PDB file of C-alpha atoms in Angstrom:
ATOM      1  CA  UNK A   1      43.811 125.732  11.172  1.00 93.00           C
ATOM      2  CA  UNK A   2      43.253 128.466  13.541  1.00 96.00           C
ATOM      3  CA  UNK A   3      45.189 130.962  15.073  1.00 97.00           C
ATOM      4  CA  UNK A   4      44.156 132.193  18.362  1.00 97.00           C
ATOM      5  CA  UNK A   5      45.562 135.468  19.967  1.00 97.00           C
ATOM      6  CA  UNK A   6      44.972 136.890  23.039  1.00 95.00           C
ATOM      7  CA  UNK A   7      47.252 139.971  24.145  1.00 94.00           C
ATOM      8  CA  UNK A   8      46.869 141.020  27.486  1.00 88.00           C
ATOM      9  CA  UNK A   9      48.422 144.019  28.616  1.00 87.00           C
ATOM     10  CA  UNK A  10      51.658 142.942  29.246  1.00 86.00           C
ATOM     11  CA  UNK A  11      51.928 139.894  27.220  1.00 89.00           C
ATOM     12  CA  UNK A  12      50.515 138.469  23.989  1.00 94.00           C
ATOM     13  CA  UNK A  13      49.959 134.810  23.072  1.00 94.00           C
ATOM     14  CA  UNK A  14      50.073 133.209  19.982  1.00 97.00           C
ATOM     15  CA  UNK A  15      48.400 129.841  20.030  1.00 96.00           C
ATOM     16  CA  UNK A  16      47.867 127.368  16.576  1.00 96.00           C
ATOM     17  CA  UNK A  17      44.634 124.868  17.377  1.00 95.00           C
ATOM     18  CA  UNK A  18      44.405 122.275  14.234  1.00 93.00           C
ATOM     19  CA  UNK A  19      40.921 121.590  15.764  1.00 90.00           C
ATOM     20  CA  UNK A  20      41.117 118.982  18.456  1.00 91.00           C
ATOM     21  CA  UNK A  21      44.049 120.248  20.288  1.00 92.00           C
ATOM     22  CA  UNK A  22      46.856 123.147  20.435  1.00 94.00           C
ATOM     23  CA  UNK A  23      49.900 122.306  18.600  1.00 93.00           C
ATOM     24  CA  UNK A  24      52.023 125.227  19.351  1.00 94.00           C
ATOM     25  CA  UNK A  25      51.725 128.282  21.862  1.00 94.00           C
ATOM     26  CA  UNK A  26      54.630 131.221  21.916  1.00 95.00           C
ATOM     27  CA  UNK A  27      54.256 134.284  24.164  1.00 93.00           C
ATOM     28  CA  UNK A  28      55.897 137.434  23.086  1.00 93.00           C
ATOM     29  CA  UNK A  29      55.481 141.089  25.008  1.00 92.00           C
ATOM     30  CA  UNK A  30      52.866 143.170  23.836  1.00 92.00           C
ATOM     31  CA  UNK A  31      54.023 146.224  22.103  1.00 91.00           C
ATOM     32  CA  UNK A  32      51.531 148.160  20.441  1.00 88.00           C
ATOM     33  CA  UNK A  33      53.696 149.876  18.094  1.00 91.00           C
ATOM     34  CA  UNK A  34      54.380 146.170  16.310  1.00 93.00           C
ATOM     35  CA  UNK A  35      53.682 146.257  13.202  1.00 96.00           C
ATOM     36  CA  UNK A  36      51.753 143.328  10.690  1.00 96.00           C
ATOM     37  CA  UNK A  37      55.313 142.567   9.225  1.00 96.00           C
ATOM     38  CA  UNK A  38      57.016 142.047  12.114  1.00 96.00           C
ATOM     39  CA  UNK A  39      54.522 140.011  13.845  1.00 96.00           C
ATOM     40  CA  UNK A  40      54.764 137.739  10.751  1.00 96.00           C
ATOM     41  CA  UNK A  41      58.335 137.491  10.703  1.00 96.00           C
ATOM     42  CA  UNK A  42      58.420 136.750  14.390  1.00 96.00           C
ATOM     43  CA  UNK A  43      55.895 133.873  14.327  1.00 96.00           C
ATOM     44  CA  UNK A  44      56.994 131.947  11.144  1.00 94.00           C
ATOM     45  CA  UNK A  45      60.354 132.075  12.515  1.00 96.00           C
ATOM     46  CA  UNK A  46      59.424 130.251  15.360  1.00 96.00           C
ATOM     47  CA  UNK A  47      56.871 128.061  13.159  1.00 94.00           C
ATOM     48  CA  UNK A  48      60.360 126.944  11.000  1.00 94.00           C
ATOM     49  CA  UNK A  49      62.259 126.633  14.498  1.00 93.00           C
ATOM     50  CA  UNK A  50      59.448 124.337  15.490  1.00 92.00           C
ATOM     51  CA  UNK A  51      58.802 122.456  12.339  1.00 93.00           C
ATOM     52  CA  UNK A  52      55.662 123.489  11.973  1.00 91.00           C
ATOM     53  CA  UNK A  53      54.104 124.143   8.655  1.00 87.00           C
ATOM     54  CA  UNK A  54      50.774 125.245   9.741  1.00 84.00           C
ATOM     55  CA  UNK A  55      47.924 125.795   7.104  1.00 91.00           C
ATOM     56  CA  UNK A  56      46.260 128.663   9.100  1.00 94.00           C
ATOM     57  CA  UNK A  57      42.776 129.459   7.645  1.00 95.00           C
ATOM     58  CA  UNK A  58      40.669 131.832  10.155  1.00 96.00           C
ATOM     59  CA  UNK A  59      42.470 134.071  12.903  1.00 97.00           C
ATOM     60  CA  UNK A  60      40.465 135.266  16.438  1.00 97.00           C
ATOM     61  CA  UNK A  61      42.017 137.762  18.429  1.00 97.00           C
ATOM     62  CA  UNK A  62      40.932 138.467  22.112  1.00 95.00           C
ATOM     63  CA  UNK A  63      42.908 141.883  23.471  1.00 93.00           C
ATOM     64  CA  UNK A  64      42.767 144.205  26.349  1.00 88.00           C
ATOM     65  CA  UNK A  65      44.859 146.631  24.425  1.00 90.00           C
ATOM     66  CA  UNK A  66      42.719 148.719  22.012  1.00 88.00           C
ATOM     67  CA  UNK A  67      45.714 150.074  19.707  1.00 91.00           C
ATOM     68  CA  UNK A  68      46.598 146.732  19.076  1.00 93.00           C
ATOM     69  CA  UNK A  69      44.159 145.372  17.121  1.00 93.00           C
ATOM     70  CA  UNK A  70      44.642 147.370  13.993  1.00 94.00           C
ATOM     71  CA  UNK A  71      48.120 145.828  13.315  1.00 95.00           C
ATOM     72  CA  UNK A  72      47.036 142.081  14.276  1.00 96.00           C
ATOM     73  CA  UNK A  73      44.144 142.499  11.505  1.00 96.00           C
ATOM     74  CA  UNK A  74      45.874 143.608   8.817  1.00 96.00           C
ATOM     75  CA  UNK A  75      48.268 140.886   9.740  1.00 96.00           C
ATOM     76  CA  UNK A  76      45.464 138.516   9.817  1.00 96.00           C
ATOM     77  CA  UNK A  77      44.330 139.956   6.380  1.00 96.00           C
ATOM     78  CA  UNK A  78      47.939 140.286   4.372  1.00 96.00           C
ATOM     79  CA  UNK A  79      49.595 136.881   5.567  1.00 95.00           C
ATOM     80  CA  UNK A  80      46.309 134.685   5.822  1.00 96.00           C
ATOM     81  CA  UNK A  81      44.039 136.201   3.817  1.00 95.00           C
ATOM     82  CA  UNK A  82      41.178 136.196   6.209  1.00 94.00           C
ATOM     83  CA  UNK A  83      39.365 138.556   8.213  1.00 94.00           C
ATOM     84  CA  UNK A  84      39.720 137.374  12.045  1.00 95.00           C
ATOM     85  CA  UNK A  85      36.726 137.562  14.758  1.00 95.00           C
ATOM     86  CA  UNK A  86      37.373 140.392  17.657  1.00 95.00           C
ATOM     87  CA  UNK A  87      36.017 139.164  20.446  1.00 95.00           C
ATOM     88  CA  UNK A  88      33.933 142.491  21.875  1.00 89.00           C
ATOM     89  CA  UNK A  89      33.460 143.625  18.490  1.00 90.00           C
ATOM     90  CA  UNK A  90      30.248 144.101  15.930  1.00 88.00           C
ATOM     91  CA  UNK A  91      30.507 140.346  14.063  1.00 88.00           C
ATOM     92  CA  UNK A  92      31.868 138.441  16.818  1.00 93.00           C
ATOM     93  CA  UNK A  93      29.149 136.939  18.706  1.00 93.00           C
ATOM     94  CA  UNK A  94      29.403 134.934  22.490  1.00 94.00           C
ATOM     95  CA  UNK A  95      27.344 131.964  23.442  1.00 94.00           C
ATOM     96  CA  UNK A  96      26.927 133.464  26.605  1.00 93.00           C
ATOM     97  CA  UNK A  97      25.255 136.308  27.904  1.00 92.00           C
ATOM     98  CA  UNK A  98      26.901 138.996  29.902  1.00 94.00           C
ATOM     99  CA  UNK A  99      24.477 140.486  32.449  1.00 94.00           C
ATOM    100  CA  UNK A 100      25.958 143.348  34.108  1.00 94.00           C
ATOM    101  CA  UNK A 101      24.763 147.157  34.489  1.00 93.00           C
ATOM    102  CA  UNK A 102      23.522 148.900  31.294  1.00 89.00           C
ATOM    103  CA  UNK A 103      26.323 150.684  29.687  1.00 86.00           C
ATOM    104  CA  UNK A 104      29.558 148.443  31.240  1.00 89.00           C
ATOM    105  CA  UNK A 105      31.667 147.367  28.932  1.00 88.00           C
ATOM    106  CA  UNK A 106      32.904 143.810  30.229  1.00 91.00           C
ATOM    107  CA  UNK A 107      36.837 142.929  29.387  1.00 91.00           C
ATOM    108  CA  UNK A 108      36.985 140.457  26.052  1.00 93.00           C
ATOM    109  CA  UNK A 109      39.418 138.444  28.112  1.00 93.00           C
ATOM    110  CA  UNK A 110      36.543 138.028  31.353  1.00 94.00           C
ATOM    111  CA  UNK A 111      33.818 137.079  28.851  1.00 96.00           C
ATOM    112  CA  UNK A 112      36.286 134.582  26.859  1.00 97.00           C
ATOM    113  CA  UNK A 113      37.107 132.796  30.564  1.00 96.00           C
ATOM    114  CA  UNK A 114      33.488 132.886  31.300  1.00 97.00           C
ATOM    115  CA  UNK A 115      32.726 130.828  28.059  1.00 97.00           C
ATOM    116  CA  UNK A 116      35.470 128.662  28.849  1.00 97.00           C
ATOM    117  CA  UNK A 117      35.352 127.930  31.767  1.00 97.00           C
ATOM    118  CA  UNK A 118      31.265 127.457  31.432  1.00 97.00           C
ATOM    119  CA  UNK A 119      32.012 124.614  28.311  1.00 97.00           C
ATOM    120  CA  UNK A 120      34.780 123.021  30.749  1.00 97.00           C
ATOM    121  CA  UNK A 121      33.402 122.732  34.246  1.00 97.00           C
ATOM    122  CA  UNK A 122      29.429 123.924  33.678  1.00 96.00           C
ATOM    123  CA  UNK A 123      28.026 126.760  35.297  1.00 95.00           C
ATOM    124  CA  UNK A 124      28.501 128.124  39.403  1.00 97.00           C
ATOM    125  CA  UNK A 125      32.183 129.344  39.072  1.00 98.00           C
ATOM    126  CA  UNK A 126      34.604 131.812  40.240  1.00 98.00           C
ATOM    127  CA  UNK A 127      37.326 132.130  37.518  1.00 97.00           C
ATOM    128  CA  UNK A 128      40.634 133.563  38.999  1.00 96.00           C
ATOM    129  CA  UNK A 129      42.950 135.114  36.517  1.00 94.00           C
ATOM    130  CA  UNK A 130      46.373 135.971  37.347  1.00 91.00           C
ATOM    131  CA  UNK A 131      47.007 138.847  34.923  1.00 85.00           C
ATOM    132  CA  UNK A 132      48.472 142.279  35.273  1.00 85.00           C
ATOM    133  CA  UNK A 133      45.358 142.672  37.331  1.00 89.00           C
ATOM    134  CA  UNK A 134      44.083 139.621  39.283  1.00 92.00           C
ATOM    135  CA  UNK A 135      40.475 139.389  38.197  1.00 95.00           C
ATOM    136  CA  UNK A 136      37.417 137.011  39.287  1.00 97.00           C
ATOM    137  CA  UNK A 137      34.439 136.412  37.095  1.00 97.00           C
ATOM    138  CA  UNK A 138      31.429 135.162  38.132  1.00 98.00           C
ATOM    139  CA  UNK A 139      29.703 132.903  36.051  1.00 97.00           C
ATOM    140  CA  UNK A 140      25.943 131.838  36.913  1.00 97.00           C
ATOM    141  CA  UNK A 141      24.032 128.605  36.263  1.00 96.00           C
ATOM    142  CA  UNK A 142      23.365 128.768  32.654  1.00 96.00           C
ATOM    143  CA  UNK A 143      26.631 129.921  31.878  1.00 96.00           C
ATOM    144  CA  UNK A 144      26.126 133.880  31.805  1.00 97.00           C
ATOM    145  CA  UNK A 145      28.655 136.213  33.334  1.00 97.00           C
ATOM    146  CA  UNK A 146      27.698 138.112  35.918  1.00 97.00           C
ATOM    147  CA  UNK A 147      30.066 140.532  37.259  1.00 96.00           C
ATOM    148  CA  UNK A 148      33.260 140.395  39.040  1.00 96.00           C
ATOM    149  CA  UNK A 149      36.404 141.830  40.964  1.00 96.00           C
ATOM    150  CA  UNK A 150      39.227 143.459  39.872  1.00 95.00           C
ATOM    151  CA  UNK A 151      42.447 143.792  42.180  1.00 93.00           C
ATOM    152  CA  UNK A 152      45.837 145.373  40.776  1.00 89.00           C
ATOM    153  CA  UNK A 153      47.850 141.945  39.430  1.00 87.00           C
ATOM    154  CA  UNK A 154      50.791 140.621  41.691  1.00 85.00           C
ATOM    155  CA  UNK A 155      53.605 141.998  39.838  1.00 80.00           C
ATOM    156  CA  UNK A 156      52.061 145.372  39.301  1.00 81.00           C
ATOM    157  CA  UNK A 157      51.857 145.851  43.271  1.00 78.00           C
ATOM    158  CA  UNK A 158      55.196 144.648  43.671  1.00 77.00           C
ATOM    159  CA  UNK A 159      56.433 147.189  41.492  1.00 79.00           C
ATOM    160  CA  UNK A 160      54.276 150.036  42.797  1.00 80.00           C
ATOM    161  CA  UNK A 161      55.783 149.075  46.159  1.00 76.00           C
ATOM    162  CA  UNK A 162      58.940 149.508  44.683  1.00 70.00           C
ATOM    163  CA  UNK A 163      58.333 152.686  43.004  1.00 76.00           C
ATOM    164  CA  UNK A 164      56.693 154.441  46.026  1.00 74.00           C
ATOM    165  CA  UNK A 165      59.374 153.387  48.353  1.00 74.00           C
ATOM    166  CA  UNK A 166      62.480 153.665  47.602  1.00 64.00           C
ATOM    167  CA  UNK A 167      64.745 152.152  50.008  1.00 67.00           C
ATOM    168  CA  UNK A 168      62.451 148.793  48.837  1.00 74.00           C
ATOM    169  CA  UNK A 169      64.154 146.735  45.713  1.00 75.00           C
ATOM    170  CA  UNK A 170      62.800 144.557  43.611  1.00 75.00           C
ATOM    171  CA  UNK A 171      61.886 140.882  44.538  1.00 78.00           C
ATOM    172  CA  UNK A 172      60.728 137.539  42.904  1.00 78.00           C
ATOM    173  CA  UNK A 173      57.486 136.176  43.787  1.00 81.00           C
ATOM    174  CA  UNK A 174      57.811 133.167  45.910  1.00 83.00           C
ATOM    175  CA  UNK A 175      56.751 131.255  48.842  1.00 86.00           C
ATOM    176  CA  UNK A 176      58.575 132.509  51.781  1.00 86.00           C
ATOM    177  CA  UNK A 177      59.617 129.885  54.203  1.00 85.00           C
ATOM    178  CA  UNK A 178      58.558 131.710  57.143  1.00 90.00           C
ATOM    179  CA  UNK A 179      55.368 134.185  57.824  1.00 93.00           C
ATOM    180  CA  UNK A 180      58.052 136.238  59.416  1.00 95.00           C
ATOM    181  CA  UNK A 181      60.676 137.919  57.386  1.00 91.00           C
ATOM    182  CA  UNK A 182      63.928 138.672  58.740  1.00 90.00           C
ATOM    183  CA  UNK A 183      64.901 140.607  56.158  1.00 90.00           C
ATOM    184  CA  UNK A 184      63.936 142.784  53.711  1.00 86.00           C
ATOM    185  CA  UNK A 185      63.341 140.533  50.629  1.00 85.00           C
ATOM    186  CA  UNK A 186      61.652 138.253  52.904  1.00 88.00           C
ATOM    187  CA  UNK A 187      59.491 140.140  54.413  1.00 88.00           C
ATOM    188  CA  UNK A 188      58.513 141.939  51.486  1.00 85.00           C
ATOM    189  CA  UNK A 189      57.966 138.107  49.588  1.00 86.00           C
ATOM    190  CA  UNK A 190      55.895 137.123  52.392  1.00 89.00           C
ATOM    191  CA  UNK A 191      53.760 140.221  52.796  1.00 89.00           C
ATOM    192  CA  UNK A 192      53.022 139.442  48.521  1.00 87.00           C
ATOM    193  CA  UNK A 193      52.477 136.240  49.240  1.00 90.00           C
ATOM    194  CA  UNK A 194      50.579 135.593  52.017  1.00 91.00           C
ATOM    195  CA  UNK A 195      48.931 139.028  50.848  1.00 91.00           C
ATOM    196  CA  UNK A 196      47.637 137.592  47.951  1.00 90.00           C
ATOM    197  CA  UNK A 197      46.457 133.943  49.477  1.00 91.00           C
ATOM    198  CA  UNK A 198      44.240 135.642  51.946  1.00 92.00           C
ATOM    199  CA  UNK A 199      42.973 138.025  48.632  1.00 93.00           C
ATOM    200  CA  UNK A 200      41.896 134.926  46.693  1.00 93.00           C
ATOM    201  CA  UNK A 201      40.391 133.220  49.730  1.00 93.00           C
ATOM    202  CA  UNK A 202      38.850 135.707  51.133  1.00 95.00           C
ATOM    203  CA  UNK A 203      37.189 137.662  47.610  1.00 96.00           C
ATOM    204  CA  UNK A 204      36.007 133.340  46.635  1.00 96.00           C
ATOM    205  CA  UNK A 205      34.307 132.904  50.055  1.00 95.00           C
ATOM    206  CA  UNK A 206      32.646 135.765  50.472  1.00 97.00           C
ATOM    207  CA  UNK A 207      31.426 135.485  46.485  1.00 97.00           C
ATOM    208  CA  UNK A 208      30.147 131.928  47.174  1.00 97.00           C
ATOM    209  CA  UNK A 209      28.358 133.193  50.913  1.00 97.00           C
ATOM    210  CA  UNK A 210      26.917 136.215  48.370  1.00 97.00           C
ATOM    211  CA  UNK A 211      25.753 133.538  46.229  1.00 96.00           C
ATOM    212  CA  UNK A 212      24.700 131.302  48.782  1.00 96.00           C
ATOM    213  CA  UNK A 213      25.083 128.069  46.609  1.00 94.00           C
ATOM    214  CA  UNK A 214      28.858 125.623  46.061  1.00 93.00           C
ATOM    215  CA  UNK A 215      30.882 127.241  43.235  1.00 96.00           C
ATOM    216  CA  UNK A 216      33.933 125.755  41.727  1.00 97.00           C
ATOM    217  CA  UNK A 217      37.045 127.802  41.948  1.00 96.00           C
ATOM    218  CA  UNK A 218      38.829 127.842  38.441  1.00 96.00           C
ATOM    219  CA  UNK A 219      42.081 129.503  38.420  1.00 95.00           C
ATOM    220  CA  UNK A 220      44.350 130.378  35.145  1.00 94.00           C
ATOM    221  CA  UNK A 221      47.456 132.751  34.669  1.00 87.00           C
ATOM    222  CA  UNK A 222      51.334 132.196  34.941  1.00 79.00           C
ATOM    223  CA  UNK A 223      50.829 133.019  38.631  1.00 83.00           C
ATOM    224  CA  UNK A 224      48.084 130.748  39.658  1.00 86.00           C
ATOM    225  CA  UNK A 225      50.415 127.121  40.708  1.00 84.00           C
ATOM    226  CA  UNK A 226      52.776 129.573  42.769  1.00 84.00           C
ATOM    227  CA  UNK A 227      49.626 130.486  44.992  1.00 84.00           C
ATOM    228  CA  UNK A 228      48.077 126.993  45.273  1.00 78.00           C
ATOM    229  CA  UNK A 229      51.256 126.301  47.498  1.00 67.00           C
ATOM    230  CA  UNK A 230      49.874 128.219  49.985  1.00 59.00           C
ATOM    231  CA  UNK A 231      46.787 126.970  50.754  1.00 66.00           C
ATOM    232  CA  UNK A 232      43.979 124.895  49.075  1.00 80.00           C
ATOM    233  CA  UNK A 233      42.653 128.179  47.136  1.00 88.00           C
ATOM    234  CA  UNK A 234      40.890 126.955  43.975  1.00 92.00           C
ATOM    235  CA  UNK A 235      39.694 123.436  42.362  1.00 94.00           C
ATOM    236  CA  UNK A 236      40.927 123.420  39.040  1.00 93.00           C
ATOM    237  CA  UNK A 237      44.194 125.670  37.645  1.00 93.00           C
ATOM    238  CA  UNK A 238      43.646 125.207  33.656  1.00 93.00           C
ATOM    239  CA  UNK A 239      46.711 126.748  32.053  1.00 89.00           C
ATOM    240  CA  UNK A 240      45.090 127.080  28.459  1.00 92.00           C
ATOM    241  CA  UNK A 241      41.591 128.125  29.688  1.00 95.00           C
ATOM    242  CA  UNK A 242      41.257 131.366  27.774  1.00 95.00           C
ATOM    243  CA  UNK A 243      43.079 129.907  24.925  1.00 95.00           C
ATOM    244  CA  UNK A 244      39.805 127.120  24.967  1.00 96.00           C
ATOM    245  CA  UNK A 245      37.452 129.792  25.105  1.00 97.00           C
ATOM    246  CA  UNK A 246      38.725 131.671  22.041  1.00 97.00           C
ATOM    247  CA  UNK A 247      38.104 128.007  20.009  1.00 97.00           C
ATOM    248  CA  UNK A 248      34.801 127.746  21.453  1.00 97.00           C
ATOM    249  CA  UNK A 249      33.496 131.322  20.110  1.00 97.00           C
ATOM    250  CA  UNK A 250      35.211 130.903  17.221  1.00 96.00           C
ATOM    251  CA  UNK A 251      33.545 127.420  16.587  1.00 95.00           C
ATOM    252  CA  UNK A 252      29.886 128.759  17.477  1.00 95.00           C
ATOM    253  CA  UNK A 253      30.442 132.016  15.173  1.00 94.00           C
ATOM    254  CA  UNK A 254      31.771 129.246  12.146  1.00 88.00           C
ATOM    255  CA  UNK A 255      27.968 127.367  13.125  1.00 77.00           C
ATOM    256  CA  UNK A 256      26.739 130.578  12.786  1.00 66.00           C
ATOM    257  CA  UNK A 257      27.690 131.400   9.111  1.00 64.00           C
ATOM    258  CA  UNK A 258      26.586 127.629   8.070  1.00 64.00           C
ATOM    259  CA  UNK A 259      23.290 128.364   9.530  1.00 61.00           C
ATOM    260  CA  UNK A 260      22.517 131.566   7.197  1.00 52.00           C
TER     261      UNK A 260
END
């Protein structure tokens, strides 16, 4: 079976694929300082909680968090005895091509929602990822990425708003009733809100006026449901879409090897 990780930077998910679907997913905050040990000790306890006597074979690891990955391979390499596929890194190859300005280094977790979201709904999207930043990848025709936008992720402007103001607590994401606060809380959910709605709908149309062709509007991220309330911003939310992608570069670098 495989184990597919992707840590983000403010949350890591462990997901266990036995090759036609995902039997188990646990999310845990991402710590860099964790060490191989304790990452083992954390999952099989939840394994045993679950039932689940997995016989995990080959690991890939998708991260946004550099000093991170030398603890989740030797993890890989101590508990499973393999050596597990970095997406981004020499070895780890992507069906897809990433055609952006020579030099950029593209996120692993864009490129694994671009091959996703490419194997899942074909090519002419906008994937919309509700992270600690709120990104939107491009993906062309034939499946390539080809650029983006990056905007700071809801939470993180909630709490800069916090921070830089003080007399301004912290709130809960949600849909206001009213546009118009009458309070502090409410006025400071609707301006996140309503903030972020007219973000999303205005970055996706003027992406798909810049392409000048339909596009399909894929959105993923804990976030993404909260902000279809408001309006009808995207075609598809796919929970597990990066989680898919991970399987589907792990499957063509596996077709790879039999090939040689």
């Amino acid at each position: 079976m495989l184990l597919a990780i992707d840590c983000g930077n403010t949350n890591t998910v462990f997901s266990i694929w036995d090759g036609s679907e995902f039997i188990a997913t646990w999310r845990t905050a991402t710590e860099h300082q964790r060490t191989a040990d304790q990452y083992y000790v954390w999952l099989t306890t939840l394994m045993k909680h679950r039932g689940i006597e997995a016989d995990i074979t080959d690991v890939i690891i998708s991260t946004t968090v550099p000093r991170v990955v030398f603890n989740l391979r030797v993890f890989a390499d101590r508990y499973f005895n393999t050596r597990p596929l970095v997406v981004g890194k020499p070895g780890c190859e992507l069906p897809v091509e990433a055609r952006v300005d020579a030099g950029t280094q593209v996120g692993p977790d864009r490129l694994v929602n671009t091959v996703a979201g490419y194997d899942r709904y074909g090519g002419d999207l906008i994937v919309v990822d509700f992270g600690t930043a709120t990104t939107f990848d491009v993906v062309d025709t034939d499946g390539a990425y080809i650029g983006g936008v990056i905007a700071p992720g809801v939470n993180l402007s909630l709490e800069a708003l916090h921070q830089a103001a003080a007399a301004l607590p912290h709130v809960d994401v949600s849909k206001p009733d009213l546009v118009i606060g009458t309070n502090t809380v409410a006025c400071m959910q609707s301006g996140v809100f309503w903030g972020y709605v007219g973000l999303v709908s205005g970055i996706t149309s003027r992406i798909k006026a810049e392409r000048a062709r339909p596009m399909k509007v894929i959105a993923t991220g804990g976030l993404a449901p909260l902000f279809q309330q408001g309006d009808t911003l995207f075609d598809v939310f796919d929970e597990f879409l990066t989680m898919h992608g991970l399987t589907v570069i792990h499957d063509y670098n596996k077709d790879k090897t039999l090939e040689q």
